[in-house]
Coordinates of C-alpha atoms in Angstrom, one line a residue:
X6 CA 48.3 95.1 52.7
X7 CA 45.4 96.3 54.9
X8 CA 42.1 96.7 53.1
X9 CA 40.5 100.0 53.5
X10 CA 37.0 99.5 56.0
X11 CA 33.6 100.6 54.3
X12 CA 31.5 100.9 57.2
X13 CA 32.3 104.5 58.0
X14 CA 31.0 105.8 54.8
X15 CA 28.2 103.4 54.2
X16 CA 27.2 105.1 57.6
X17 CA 27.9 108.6 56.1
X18 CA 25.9 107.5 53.0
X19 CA 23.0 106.1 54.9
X20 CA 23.5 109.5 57.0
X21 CA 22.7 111.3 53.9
X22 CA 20.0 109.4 52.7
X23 CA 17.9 110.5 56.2
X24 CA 18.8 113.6 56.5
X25 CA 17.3 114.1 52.8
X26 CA 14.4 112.2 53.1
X27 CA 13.5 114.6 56.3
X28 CA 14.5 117.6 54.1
X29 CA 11.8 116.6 51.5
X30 CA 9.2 115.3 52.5
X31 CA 9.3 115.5 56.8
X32 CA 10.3 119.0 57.4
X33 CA 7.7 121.0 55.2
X34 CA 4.9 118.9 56.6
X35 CA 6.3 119.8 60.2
X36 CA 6.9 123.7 58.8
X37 CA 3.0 123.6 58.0
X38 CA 2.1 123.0 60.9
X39 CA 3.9 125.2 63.0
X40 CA 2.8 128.4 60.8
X41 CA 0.9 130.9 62.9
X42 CA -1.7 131.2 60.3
X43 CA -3.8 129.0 57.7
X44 CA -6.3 129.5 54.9
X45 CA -9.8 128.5 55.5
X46 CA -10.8 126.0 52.8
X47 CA -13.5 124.0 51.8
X48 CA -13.7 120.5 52.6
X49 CA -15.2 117.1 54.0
X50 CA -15.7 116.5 57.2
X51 CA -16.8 113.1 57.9
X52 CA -17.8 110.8 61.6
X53 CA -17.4 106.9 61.2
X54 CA -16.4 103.8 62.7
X55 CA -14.5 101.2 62.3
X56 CA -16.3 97.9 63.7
X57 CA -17.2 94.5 63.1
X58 CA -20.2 93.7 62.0
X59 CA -22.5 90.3 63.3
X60 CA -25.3 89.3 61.4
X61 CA -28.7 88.3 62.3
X62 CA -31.4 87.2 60.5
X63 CA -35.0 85.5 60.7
X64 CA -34.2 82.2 59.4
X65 CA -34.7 78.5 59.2
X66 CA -32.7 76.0 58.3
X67 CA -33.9 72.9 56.8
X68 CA -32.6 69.5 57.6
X69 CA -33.3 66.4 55.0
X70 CA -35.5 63.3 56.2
X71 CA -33.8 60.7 53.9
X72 CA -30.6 60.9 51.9
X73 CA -30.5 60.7 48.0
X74 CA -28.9 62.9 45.4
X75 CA -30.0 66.1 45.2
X76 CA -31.6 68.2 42.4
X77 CA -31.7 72.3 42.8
X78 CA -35.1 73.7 41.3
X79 CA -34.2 77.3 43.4
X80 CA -30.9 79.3 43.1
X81 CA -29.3 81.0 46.3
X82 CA -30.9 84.2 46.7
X83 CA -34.1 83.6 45.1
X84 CA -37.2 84.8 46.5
X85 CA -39.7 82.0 47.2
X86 CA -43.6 82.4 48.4
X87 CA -44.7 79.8 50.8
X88 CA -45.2 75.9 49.7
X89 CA -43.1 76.6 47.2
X90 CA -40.3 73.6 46.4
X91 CA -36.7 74.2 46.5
X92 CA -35.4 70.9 45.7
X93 CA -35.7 67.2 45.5
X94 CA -33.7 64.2 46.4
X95 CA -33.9 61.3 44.1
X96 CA -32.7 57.6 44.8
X97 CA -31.5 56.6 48.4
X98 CA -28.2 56.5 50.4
X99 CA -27.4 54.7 53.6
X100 CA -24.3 56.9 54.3
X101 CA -23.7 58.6 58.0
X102 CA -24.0 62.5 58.4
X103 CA -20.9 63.9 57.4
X104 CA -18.3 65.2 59.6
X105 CA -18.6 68.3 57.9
X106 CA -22.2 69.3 59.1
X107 CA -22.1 67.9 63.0
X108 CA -20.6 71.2 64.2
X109 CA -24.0 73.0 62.5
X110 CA -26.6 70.2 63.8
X111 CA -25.2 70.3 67.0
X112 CA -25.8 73.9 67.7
X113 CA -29.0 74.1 65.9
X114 CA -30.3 71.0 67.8
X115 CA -34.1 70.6 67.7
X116 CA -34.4 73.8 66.4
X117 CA -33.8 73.1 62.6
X118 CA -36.8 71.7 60.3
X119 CA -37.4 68.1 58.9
X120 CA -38.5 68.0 55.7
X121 CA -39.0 64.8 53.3
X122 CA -41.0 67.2 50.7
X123 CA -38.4 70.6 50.5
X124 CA -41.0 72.9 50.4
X125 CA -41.1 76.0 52.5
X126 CA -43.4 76.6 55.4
X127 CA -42.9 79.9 55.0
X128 CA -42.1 82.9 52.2
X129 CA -38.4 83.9 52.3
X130 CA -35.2 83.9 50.4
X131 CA -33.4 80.7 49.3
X132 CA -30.1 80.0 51.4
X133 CA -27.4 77.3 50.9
X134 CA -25.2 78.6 53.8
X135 CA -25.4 77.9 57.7
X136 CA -23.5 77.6 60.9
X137 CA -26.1 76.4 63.4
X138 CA -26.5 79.4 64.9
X139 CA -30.5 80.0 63.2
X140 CA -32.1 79.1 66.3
X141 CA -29.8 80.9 68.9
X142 CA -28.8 84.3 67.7
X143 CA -32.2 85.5 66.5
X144 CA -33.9 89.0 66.5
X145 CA -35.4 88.1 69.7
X146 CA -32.5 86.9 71.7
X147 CA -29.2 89.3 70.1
X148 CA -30.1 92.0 72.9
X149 CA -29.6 89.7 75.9
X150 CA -26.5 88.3 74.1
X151 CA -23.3 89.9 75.3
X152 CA -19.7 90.8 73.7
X153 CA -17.8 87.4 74.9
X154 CA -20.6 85.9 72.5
X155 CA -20.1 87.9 69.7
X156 CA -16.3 87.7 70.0
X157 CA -16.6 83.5 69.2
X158 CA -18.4 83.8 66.1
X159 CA -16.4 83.4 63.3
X160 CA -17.1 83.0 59.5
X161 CA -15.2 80.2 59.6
X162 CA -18.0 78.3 60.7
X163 CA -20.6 79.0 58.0
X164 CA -20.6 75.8 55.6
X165 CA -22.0 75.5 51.9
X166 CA -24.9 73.5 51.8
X167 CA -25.4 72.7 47.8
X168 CA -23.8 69.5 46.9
X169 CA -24.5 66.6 44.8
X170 CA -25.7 64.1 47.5
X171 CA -27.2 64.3 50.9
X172 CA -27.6 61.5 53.9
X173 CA -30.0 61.7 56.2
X174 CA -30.3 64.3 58.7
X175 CA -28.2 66.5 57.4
X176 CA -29.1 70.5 56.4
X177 CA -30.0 71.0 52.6
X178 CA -31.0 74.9 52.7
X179 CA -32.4 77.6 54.8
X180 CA -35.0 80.6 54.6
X181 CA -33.9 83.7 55.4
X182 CA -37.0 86.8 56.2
X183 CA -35.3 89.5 53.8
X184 CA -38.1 92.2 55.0
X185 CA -35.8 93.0 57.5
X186 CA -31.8 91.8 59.1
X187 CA -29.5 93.0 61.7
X188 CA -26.3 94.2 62.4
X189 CA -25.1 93.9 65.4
X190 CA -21.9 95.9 66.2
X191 CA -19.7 97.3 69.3
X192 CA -18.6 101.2 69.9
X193 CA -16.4 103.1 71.9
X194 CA -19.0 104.6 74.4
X195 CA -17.8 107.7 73.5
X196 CA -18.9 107.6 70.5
X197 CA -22.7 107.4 71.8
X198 CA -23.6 110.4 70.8
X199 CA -23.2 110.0 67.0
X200 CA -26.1 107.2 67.2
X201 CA -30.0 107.8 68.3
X202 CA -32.6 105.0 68.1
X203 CA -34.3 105.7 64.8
X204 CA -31.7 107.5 63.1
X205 CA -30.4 106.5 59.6
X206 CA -26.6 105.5 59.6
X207 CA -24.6 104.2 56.2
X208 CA -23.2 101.0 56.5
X209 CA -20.3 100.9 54.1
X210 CA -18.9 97.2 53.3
X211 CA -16.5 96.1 50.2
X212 CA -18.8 96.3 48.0
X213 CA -22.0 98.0 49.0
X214 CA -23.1 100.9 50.9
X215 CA -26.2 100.1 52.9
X216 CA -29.0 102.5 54.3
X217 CA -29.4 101.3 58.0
X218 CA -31.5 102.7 61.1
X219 CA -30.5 102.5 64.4
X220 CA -32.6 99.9 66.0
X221 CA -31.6 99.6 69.8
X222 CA -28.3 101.0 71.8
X223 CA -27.3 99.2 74.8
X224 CA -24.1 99.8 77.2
X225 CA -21.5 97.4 77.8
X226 CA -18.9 98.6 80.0
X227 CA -16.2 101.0 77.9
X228 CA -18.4 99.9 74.8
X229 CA -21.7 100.6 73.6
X230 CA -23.8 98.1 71.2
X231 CA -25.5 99.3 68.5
X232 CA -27.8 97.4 66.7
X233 CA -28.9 98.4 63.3
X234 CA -31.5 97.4 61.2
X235 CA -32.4 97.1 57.1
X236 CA -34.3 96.2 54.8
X237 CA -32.1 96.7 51.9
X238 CA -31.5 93.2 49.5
X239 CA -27.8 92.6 49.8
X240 CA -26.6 89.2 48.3
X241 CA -24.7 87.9 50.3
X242 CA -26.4 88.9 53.8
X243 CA -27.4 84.9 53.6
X244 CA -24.3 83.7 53.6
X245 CA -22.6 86.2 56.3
X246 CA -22.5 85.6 60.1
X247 CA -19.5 88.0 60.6
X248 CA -18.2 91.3 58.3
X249 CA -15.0 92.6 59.7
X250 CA -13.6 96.0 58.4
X251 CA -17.8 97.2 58.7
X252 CA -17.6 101.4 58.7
X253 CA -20.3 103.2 60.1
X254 CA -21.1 106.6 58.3
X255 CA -22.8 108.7 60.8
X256 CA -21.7 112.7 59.4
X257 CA -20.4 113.0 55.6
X258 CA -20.8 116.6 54.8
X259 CA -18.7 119.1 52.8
X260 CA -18.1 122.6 53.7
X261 CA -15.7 125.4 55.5
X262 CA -13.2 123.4 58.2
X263 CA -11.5 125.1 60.7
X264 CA -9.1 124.0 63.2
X265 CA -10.7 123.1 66.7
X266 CA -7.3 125.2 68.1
X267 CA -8.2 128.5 66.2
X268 CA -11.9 128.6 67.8
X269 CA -12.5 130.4 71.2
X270 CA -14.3 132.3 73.5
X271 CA -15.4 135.9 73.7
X272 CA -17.5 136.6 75.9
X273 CA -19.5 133.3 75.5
X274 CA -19.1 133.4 71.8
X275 CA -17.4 131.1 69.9
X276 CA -15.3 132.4 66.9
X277 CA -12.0 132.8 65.5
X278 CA -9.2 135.6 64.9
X279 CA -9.0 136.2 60.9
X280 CA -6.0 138.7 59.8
X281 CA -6.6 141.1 57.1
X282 CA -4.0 141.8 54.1
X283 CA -2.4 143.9 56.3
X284 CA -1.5 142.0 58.8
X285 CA -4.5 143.3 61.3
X286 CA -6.3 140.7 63.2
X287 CA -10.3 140.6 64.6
X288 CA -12.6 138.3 66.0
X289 CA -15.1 136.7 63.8
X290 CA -17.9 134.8 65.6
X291 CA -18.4 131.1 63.6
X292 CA -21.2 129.1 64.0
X293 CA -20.1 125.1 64.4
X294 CA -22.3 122.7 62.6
X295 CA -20.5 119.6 63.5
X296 CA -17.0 118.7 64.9
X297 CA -14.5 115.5 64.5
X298 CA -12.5 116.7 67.7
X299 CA -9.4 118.3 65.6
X300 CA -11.7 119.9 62.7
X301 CA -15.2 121.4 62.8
X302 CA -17.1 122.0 59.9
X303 CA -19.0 125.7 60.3
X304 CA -21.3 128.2 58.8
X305 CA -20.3 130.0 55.1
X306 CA -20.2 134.2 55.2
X307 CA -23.3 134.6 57.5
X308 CA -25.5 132.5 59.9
X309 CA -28.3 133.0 62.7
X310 CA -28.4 132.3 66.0
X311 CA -31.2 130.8 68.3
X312 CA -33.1 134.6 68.7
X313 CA -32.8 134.7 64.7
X314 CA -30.3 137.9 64.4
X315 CA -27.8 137.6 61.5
X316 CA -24.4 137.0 62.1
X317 CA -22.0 137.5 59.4
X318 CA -18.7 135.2 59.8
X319 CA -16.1 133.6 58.0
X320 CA -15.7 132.8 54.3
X321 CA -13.3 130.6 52.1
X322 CA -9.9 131.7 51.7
X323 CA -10.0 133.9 55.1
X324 CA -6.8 133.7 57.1
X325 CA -6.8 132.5 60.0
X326 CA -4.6 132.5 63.4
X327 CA -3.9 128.8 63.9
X328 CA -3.5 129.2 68.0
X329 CA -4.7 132.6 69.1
X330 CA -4.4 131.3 72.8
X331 CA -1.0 130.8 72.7

């Protein structure tokens, strides 16, 4: 006896199973969109991007003259004047530099500081973190430093420096300048026009929003790199070389939003077509504050223009024709 085959309705089934799921929750979306007309609401309208973020930093890193085992007076992130002691290193040790540390001498070279007494030269914040990169990516050299450069760092390469003993010539700590770091990041170029030297941008991170100015802007082919600039304590800026998932906030206001497709012309005014109860349609001049390229945010029931007359112009709840052009 022939068995019966399946797949046809397991096909029908599955059948079923789209055709519902574009019913619920594809079709009404699509619906939306397509209606000639739309409420004007309130709402956010915020400008970012999404970049990675490479840190830079006064700093110097600290290399012991003899080995021993090591005893901590200063905990990472402390704040420490200058001649002040941040650790000792009792007894001795004959062993070699460890493996572990040649990748950070060798790109510090003669840069880093010898220190047999572990006290700071100068004032700064206490650091057990480095990658060997102190003495090359500096506030003075991270302008002439391209993309390709930035595009090799990797926080893979920033090592913990606290441990129980140290051999000679290895790094023990560094000092970070907390009155001021950098972040150094990479933009579409058309994008520049959200970012002017001087201005204030928010740096949001995981788990910190920081208040940043726009230091220096420099073009790099299709990219722009912006270099901000803080002051801000953050705890782990020490310890970071390279924050990916970094969003620059430049515009993060609330008010009316409009669809960039309702606004037009008439006769050199900009403005959109609201419909009475009715059914009756005019043109209502708006007044655009600031745009995301599909939304703009704009003036609430009146404004004035540049010669100062009033205009009155749209308010919440107005509807409005979604594509008058078409």
């Amino acid at each position: 006896m022939k068995k019966k085959k399946k797949k046809p309705v397991i096909l029908i089934y599955i059948l079923v199973l789209i055709i519902l799921y574009i019913t619920i929750y594809v079709f009404p979306k699509i619906s939306g969109a397509l209606e000639p007309t739309y409420n004007i609401t309130y709402g956010e309208l915020r400008l970012s991007d999404t970049t990675t973020g490479y840190v830079v930093r006064k700093e110097k890193l600290y290399v012991t003259d003899h080995g021993g085992n090591t005893n901590y007076y200063i905990e990472e992130g402390d704040l420490l004047r200058k001649g002040s002691t941040v650790m000792a290193v009792e007894g001795d040790t004959d062993g070699e530099i460890s493996s572990r540390y040649e990748g950070v001498l060798e790109s510090i070279g003669s840069k880093a500081v010898k220190t047999d007494t572990y006290t700071v030269k100068s004032g700064g914040v206490v650091c057990y973190y480095a990658d060997g990169l102190e003495g090359k990516l500096t506030p003075k050299t991270m302008l002439k430093k391209k993309k390709d450069f930035f595009e090799q760092l990797s926080q893979k390469n920033v090592v913990a420096l606290n441990r129980e003993t140290v051999n000679k010539g290895e790094p023990v700590f560094k000092i970070v300048d907390r009155t001021s770091w950098y972040l150094v990041c990479y933009i579409p170029k058309d994008h520049m026009d959200r970012y002017e030297e001087g201005k204030t941008i928010s740096v949001e991170l995981d788990d910190i929003t920081l208040k940043t100015t726009v230091y220096a802007m420099k073009e790099e082919g299709d990219l722009c790199k912006i270099i901000l600039t803080t002051d801000h304590f953050y705890g782990k800026f020490g310890e970071l070389r390279v924050i990916d998932n970094v969003q620059l906030v430049t515009y993060d206001e609330r008010g009316l939003l409009v669809e960039n497709k309702s606004i037009v012309k008439e006769k050199g005014q900009e403005g959109v077509y609201v419909q009475d109860k009715v059914g009756n349609v005019s043109f209502v001049p708006v007044q655009v504050i600031k745009t995301d390229g599909e939304r703009s945010l704009v003036s609430d029931t009146r404004y004035y223009d540049e010669k100062g007359k009033e205009h009155s112009t749209v308010e919440i709840y107005d509807v409005v024709l979604r594509n008058p052009k078409q």
